[in-house]
Coordinates of C-alpha atoms and ligand atoms in Angstrom, one line a residue:
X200 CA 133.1 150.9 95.6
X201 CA 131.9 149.5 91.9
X202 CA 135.1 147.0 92.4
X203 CA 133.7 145.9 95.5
X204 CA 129.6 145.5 94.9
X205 CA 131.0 143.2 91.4
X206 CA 133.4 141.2 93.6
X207 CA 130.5 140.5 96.4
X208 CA 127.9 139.8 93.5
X209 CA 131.0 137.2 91.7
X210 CA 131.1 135.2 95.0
X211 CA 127.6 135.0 95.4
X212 CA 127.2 133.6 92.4
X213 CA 130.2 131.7 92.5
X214 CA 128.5 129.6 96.0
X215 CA 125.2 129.5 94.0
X216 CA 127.1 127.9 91.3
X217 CA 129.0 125.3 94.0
X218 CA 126.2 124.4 95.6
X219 CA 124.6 123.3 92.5
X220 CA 127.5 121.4 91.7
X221 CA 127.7 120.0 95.3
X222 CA 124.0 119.2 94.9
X223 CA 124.1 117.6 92.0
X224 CA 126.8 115.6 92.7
X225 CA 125.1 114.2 95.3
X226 CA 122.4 113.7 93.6
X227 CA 124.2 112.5 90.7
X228 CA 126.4 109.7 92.6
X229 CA 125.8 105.7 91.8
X230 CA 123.6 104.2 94.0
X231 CA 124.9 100.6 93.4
X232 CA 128.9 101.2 92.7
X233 CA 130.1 98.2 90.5
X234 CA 126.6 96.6 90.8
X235 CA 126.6 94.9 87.6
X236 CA 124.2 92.0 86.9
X237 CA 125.7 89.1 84.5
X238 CA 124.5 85.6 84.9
X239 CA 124.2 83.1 82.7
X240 CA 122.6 79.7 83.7
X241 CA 122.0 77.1 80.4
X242 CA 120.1 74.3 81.8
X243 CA 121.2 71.2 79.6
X244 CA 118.3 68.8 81.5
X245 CA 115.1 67.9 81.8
X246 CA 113.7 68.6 85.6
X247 CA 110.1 68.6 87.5
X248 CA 109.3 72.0 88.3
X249 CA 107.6 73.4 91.2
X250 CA 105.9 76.8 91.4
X251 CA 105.0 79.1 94.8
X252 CA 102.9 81.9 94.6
X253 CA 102.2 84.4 97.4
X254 CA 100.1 88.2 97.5
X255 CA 101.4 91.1 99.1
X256 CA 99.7 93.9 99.6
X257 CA 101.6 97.1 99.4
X258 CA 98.8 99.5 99.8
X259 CA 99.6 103.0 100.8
X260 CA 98.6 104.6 104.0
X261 CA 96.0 107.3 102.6
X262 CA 93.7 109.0 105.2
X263 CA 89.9 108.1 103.8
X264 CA 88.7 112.0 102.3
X265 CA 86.4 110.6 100.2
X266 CA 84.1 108.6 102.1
X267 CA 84.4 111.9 104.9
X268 CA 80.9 113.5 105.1
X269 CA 83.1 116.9 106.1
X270 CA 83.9 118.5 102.2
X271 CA 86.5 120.6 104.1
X272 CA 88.5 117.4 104.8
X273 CA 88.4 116.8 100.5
X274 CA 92.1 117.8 99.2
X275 CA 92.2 120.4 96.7
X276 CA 94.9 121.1 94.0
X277 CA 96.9 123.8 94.7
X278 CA 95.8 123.7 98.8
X279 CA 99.6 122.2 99.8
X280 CA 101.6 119.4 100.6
X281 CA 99.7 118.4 103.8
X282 CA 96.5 119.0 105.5
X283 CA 94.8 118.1 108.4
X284 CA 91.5 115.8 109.0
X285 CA 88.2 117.0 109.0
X286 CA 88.5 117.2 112.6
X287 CA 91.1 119.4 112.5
X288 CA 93.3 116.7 113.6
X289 CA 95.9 115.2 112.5
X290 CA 98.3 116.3 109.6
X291 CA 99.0 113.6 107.0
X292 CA 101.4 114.0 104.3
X293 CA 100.3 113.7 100.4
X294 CA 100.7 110.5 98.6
X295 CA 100.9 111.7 95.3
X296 CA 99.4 110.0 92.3
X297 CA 101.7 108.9 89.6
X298 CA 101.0 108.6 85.7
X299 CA 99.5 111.7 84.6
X300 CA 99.6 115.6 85.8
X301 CA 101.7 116.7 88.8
X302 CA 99.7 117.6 91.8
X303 CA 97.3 114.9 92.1
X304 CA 96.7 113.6 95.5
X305 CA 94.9 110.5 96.6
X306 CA 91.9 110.9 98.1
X307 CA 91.3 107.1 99.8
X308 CA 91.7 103.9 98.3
X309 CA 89.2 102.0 96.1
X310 CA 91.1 98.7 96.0
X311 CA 94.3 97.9 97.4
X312 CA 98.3 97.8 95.3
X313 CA 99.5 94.3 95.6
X314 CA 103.1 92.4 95.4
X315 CA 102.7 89.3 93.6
X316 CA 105.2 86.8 92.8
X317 CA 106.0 83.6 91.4
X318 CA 109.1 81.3 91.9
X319 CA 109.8 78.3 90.0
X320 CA 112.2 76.1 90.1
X321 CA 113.5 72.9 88.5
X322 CA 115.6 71.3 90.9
X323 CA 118.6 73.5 89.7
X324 CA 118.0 76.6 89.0
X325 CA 115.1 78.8 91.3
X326 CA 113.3 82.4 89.5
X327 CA 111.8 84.6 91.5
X328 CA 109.6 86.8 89.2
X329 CA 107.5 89.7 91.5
X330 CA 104.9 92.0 90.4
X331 CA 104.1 95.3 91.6
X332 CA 101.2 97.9 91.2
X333 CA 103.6 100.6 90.1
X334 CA 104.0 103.0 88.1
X335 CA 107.8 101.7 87.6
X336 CA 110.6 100.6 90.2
X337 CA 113.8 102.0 89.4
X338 CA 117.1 99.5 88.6
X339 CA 118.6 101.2 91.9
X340 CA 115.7 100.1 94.2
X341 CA 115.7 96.4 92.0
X342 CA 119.1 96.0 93.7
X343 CA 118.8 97.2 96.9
X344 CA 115.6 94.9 97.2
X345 CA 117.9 92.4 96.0
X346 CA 120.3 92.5 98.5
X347 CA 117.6 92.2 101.1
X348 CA 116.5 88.8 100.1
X349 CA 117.8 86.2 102.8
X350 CA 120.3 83.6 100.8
X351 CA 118.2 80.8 102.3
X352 CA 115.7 81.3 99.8
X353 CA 117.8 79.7 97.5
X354 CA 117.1 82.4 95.0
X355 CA 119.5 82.4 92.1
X356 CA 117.8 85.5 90.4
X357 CA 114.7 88.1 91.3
X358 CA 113.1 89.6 88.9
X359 CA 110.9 93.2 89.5
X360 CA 108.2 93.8 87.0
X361 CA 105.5 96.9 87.0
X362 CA 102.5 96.7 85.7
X363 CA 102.6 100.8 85.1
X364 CA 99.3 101.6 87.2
X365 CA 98.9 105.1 86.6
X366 CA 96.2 105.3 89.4
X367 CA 98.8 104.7 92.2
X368 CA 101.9 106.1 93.9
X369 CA 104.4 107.7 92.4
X370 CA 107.6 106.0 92.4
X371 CA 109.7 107.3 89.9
X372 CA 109.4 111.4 91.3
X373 CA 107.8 112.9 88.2
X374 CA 104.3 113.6 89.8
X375 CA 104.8 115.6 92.9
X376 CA 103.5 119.0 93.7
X377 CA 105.8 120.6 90.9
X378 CA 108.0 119.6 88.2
X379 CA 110.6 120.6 90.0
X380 CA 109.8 118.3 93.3
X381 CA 109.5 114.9 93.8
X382 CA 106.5 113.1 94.3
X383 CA 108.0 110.0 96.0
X384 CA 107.8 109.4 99.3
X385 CA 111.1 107.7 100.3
X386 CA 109.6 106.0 103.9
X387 CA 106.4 104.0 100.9
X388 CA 109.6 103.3 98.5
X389 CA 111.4 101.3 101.4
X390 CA 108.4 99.8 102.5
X391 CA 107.4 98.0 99.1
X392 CA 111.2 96.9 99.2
X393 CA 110.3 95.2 102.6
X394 CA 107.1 94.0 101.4
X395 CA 108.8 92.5 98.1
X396 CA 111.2 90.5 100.5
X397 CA 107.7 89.2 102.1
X398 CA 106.3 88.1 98.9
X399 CA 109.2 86.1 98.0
X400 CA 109.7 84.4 101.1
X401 CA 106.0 83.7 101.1
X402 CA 106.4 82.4 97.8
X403 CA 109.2 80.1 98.2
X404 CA 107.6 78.3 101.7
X405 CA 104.4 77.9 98.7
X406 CA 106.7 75.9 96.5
X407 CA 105.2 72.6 95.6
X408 CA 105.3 70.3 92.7
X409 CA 103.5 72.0 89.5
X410 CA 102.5 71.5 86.2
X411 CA 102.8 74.5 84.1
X412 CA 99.4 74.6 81.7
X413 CA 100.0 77.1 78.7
X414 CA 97.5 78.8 76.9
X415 CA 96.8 81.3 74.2
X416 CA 94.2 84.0 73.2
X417 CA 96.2 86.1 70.4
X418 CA 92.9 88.0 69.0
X419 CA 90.1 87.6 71.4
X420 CA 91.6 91.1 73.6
X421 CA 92.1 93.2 69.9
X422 CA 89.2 95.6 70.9
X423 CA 90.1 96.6 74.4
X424 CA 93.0 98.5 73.4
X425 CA 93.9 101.4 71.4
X426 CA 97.1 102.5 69.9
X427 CA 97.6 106.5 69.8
X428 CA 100.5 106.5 67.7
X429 CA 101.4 105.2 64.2
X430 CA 101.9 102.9 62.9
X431 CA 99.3 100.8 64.3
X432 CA 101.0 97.6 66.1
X433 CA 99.7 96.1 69.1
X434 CA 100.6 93.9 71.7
X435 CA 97.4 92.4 72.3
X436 CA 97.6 88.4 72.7
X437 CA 96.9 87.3 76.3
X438 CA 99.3 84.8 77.0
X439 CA 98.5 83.0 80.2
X440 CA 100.9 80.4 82.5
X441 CA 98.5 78.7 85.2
X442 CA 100.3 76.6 87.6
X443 CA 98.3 73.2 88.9
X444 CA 99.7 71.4 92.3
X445 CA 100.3 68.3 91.0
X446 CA 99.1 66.1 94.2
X447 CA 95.9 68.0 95.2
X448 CA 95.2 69.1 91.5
X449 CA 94.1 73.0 92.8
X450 CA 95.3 75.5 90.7
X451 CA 97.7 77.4 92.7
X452 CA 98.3 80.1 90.8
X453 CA 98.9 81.9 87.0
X454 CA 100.4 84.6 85.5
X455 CA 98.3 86.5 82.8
X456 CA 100.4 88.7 80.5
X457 CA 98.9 91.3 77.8
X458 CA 99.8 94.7 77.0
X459 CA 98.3 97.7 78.0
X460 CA 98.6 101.0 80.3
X461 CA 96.8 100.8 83.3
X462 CA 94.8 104.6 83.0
X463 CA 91.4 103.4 82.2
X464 CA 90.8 105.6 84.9
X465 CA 92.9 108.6 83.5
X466 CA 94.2 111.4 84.9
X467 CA 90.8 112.7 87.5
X468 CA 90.6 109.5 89.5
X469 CA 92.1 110.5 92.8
X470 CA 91.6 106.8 94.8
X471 CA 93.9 104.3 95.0
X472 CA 93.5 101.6 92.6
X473 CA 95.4 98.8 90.6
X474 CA 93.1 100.1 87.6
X475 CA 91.9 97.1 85.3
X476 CA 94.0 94.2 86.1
X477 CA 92.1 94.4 89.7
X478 CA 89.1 93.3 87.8
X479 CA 91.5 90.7 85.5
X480 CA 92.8 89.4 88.7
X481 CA 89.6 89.2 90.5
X482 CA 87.6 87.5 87.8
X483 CA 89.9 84.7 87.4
X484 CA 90.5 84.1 90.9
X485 CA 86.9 84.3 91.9
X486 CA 85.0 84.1 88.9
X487 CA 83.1 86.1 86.7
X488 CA 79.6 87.5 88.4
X489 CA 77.0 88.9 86.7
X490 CA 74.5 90.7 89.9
X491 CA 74.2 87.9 92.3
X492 CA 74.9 84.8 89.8
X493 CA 78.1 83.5 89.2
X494 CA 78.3 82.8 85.3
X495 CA 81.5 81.5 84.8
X496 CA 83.7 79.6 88.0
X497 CA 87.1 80.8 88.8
X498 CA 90.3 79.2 88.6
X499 CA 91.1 80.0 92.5
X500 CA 94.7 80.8 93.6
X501 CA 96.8 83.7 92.9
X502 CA 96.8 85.8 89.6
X503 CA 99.8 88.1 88.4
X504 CA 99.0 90.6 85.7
X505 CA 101.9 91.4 83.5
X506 CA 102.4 93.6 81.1
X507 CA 104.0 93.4 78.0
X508 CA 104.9 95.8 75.0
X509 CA 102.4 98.9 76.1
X510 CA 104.9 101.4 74.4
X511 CA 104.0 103.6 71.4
X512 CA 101.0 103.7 72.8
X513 CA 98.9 101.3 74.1
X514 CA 96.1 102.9 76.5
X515 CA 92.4 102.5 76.5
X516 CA 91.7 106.4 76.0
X517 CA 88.5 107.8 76.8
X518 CA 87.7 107.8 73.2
X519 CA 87.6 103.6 73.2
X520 CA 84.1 102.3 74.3
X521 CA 84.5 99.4 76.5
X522 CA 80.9 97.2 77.1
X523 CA 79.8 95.5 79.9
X524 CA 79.8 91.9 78.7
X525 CA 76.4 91.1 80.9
X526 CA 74.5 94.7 80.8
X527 CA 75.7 96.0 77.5
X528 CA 76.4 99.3 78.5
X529 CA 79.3 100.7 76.9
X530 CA 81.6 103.3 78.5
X531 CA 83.7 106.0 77.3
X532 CA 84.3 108.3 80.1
X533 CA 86.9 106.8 82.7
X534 CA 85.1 105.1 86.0
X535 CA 85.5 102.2 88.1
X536 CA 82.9 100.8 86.0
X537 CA 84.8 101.2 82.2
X538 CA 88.1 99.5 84.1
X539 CA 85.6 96.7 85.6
X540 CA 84.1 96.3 82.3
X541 CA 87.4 95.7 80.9
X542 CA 89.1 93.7 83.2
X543 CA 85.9 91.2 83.5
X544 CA 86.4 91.0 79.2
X545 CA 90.1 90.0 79.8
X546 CA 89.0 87.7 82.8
X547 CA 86.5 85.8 80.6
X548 CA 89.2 85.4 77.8
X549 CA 91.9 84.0 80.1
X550 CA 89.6 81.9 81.7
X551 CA 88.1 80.2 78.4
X552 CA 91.6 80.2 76.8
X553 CA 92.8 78.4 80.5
X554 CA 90.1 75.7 79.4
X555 CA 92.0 74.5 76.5
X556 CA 95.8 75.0 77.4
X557 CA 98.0 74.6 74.1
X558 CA 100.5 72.9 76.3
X559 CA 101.4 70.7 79.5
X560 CA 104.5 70.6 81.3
X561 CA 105.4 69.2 84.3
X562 CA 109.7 68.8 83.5
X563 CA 111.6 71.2 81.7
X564 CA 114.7 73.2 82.2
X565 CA 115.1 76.6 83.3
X566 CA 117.7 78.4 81.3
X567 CA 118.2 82.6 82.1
X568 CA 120.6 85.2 80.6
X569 CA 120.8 88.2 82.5
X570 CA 123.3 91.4 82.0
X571 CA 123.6 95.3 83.4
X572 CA 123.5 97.5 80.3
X573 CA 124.3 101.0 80.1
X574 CA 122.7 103.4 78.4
X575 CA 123.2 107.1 77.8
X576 CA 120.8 110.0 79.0
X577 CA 120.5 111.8 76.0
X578 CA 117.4 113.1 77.0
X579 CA 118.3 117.5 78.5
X580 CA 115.1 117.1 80.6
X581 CA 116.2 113.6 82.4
X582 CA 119.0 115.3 82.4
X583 CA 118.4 118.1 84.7
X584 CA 115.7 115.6 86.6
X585 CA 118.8 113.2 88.0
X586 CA 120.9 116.2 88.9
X587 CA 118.1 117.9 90.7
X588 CA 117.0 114.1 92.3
X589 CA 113.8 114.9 90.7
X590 CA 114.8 110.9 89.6
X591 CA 116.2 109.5 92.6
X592 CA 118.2 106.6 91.1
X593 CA 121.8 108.7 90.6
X594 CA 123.9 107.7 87.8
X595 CA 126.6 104.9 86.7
X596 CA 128.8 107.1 84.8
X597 CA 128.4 110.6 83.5
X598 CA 124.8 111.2 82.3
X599 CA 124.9 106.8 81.9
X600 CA 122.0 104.8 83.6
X601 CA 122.3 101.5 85.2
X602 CA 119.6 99.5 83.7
X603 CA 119.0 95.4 83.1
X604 CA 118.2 92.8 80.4
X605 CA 116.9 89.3 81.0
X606 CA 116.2 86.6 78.5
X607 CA 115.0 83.3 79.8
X608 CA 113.7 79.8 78.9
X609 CA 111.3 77.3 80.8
X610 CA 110.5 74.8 78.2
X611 CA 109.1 75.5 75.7
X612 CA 108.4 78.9 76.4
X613 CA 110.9 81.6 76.1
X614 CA 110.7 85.2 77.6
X615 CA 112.6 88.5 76.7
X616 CA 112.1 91.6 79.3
X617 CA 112.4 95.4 78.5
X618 CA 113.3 97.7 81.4
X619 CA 110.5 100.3 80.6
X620 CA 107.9 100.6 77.7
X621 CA 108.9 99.2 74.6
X622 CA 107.1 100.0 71.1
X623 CA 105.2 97.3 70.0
X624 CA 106.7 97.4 66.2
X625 CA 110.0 96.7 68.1
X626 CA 108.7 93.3 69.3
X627 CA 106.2 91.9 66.5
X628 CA 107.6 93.6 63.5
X629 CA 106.3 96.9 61.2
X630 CA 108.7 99.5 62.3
X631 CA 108.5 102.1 60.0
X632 CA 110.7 105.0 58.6
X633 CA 108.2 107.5 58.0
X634 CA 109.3 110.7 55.6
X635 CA 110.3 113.3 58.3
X636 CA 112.1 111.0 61.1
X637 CA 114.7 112.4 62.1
X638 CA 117.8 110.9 61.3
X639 CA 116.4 109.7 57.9
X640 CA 117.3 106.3 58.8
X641 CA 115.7 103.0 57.5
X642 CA 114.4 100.7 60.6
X643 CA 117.5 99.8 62.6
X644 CA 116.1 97.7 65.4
X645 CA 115.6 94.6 63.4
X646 CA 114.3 91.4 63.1
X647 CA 111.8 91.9 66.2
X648 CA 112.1 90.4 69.0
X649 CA 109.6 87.5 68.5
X650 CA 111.2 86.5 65.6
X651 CA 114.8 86.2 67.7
X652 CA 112.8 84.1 70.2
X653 CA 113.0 80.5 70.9
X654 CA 110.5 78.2 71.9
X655 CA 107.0 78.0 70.8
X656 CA 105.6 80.8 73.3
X657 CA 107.1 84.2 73.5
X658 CA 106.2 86.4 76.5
X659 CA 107.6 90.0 76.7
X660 CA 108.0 91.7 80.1
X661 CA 107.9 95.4 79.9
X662 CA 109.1 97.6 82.9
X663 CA 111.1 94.6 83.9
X664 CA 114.4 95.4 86.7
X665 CA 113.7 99.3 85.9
X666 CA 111.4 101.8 84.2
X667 CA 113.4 104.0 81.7
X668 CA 110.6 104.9 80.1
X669 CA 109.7 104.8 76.1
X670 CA 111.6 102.4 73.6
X671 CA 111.2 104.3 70.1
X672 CA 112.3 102.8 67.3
X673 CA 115.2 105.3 66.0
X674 CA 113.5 105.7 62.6
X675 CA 110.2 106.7 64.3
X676 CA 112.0 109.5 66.5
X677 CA 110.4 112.8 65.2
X678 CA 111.3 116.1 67.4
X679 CA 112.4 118.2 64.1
X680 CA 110.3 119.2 61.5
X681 CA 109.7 117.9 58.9
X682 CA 107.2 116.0 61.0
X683 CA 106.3 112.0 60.0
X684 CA 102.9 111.1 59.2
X685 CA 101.7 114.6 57.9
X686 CA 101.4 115.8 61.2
X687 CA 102.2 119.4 61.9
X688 CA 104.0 119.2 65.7
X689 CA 105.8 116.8 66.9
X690 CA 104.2 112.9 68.5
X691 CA 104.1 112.2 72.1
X692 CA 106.7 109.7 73.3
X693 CA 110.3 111.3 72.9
X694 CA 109.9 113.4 76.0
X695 CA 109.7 110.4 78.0
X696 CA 112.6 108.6 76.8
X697 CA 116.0 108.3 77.0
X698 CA 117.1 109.0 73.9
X699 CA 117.0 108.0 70.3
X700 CA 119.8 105.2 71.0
X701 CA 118.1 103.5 73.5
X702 CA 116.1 101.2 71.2
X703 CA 119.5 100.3 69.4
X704 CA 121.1 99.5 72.7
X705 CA 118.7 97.6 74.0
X706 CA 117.8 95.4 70.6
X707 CA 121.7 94.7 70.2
X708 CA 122.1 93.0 73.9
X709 CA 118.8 91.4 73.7
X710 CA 120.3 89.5 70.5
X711 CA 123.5 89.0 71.5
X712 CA 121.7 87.4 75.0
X713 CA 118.6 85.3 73.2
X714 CA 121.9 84.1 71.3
X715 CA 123.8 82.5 74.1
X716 CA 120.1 81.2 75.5
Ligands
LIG929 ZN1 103.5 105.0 80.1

């Protein structure tokens, strides 16, 4: 009897155990089999350049509770994954809010997600570079998107960059109802992959004959960003490409990069919202108001907000006051009116800085190193996230992640992209190998990037092709005590990264790559 009660409970556990297995190797299983990115274009001439813009919208369908009069309609944590309409009609299904604690549904929508892009071209050579309002788009969905865009275009290389809105959907599966369940909705993830294929098209029938204006605010943006972690190194120049058709003279478009998370709102807002580069985008488009009066005029056309090195951790926390430039009021607490406050600062910046561009040019060259790189998930909870397709992006190799570098050169300006959120110290210098880290090494993931750079003007893309989350210098990586700094537990950051290596990996290739540019 015993014999037979221990053999039932051994296969029982023995299917649990193959399920699992079968589970997780479906889970598990590469999305993009032999998918590997390696291009390498050197332009050796000198070419006029055109430039197409376009603006997507990739807003998601959220039924409006907020603006409802009926409170029963409101969504309440904890209440389920669906619900029906005040009217008792209806079910709709949760979109979840990405970026801070699980469970957070949206409510309505304050303004609306966008896909912007920007292709240029120089008679050889044609870059597609598209922005989302995301929280990140994975490597796998970068190449399925890819592989949607017709030939036609003439495309020789798309590029996917987030901005890391924490105040939309969740695309990555982190921030569903539980830990343990993913909060993307697979029907909104193939929709932004039609609606990128829209932008770029869009983009590409916009292409005209540009001149590419260049200009730089390094300091003016210091104050409207905070950095939660030592040691203290921003990001914080606003570096800023407009685009002028050269026969009508109309701006057509420009892409504003700086370096910051999107979560002025924080972690309460539940409406839909691209956060503060909204209010960046707006202002420059459509100039800065103040009431009624315009005060400054806007540049017109199509802005793309990119951001840059926001690792380590950039974030305007509740605890940085943020003024109104035109009523003085200065907010702390997260609202619609801190982000607009913030957004209108960065607006006026870009928009004087645009005034006085450091540079001209309407020929150059575009020259573009790109290359797959592999990196290990060393990382027990990312782990057990891809095997329970908590991340749905599989693998390329056991516990190994697809991921992508790009290096590239238009002129004089030179760009280097990170596929998630890279510590500033990594890119402008001052890593540091505070007493405790670790593995007790000195920095390792040096010179910074600027300093490997050519050209005069140095952009960084973060959450470029992928988001694989934080870039920690491996001398900074503190889980064990000791603990660096003084502090008594350990920093926020490791959690969310792959691994202590990942830095390494990345800084190597980028080296090897800005070599060959
Ligand atoms: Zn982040």
């Amino acid at each position: 009897m015993m014999q037979t009660i221990f053999k039932v409970i051994g296969l029982f556990l023995l299917s649990v155990v193959l399920i699992l297995v079968i589970i997780a190797g479906k889970n598990m299983k590469d999305r993009n089999p032999g998918y590997q990115a390696d291009i390498k274009i050197l332009s050796g001439k000198t070419a006029a350049l055109k430039a197409g813009f376009s603006a997507v919208t990739i807003t998601p369908e959220v039924p409006d509770r907020w603006n409802d009069s009926d409170a029963n309609s409101k969504y309440e944590p904890g209440k389920g994954d669906t619900f029906t309409d005040g009217n008792g009609n209806g079910i709709f299904d949760q979109v979840w809010i990405a970026g801070f604690g699980n469970s957070r549904a949206a409510n309505g929508i304050h303004d609306d997600l966008w896909a912007r892009t920007i292709v240029i071209d120089d008679g050889t050579t044609r870059l597609a570079i598209v922005v989302l309002d995301a929280i990140g788009f994975m490597n796998n969905n970068v190449i399925d998107t890819r592989s949607m865009i017709p030939q036609e275009t003439g495309i020789d290389y798309t590029m996917i960059v987030s901005t890391h809105v924490h105040e939309g959907p969740d695309l990555l599966g982190l921030w569903g109802k539980s830990p343990f369940k993913s909060g993307t909705d697979q029907d909104y993830v193939e929709f932004v992959k039609s609606r990128i294929v829209e932008s770029v098209l869009s983009a590409v029938s916009n292409l005209r004959p540009a001149t590419l204006e260049i200009s730089e605010d390094m300091t003016g943006a210091e104050h409207l960003v905070t950095d939660t972690r030592k040691p203290d190194v921003y990001d914080s120049g606003l570096r800023i490409i407009k685009a002028v058709d050269k026969v009508s003279g109309k701006t057509m478009g420009s892409l504003v990069s700086w370096a910051d998370h999107p979560e002025t709102l924080w972690g309460k807002n539940l409406l839909i919202t691209s956060d503060f580069p909204h209010y960046v985008r707006e202002g420059i488009e459509n100039g800065i108001w103040s009431g009624d009066s315009l005060v400054m005029q806007g540049t017109g056309g199509i802005v793309l907000y990119i951001n840059g090195a926001i690792g380590g951790l950039m974030t305007t926390h509740p605890s940085l006051g943020v003024k109104n430039p035109f009523t003085g009021i200065e907010y702390n607490e997260p609202s619609f009116e801190k982000a607009e406050a913030q957004g209108t600062q960065i607006a006026i910046l870009a928009l004087k800085a645009m005034e006085n561009p450091v540079e001209k040019i309407d020929s150059a060259g575009i020259s573009l190193v790109a290359r797959t790189v592999t990196l290990p998930i060393q990382n027990k909870l990312f782990r057990l996230g891809t095997m329970l397709g908590v991340f749905d992006r599989g693998t390329s190799g056991w516990m190994k992640m697809r991921s992508e570098l790009t290096v590239f050169r238009i002129g004089p300006a030179s760009f280097a992209t990170f596929p998630g959120e890279v510590y500033p110290e990594i890119i402008n210098g001052g890593i540091e190998a505070p007493g405790g880290n670790d593995f007790a090494l000195s920095p390792e993931e040096v010179p910074c990037v600027r300093d490997m750079m050519p050209g005069k003007y140095k952009f960084i893309f973060g959450l470029a092709n992928d988001e694989i989350g934080y870039i920690i210098p491996k001398s900074q990586w503190d889980v064990k005590a000791p603990f660096t700094y003084g502090r008594n537990d350990s920093p926020y950051g490791e959690e969310n990264s792959l691994g202590p290596e990942t830095a390494g990996i990345l800084h190597r290739n980028l080296r090897a790559m800005l070599e060959e540019l």
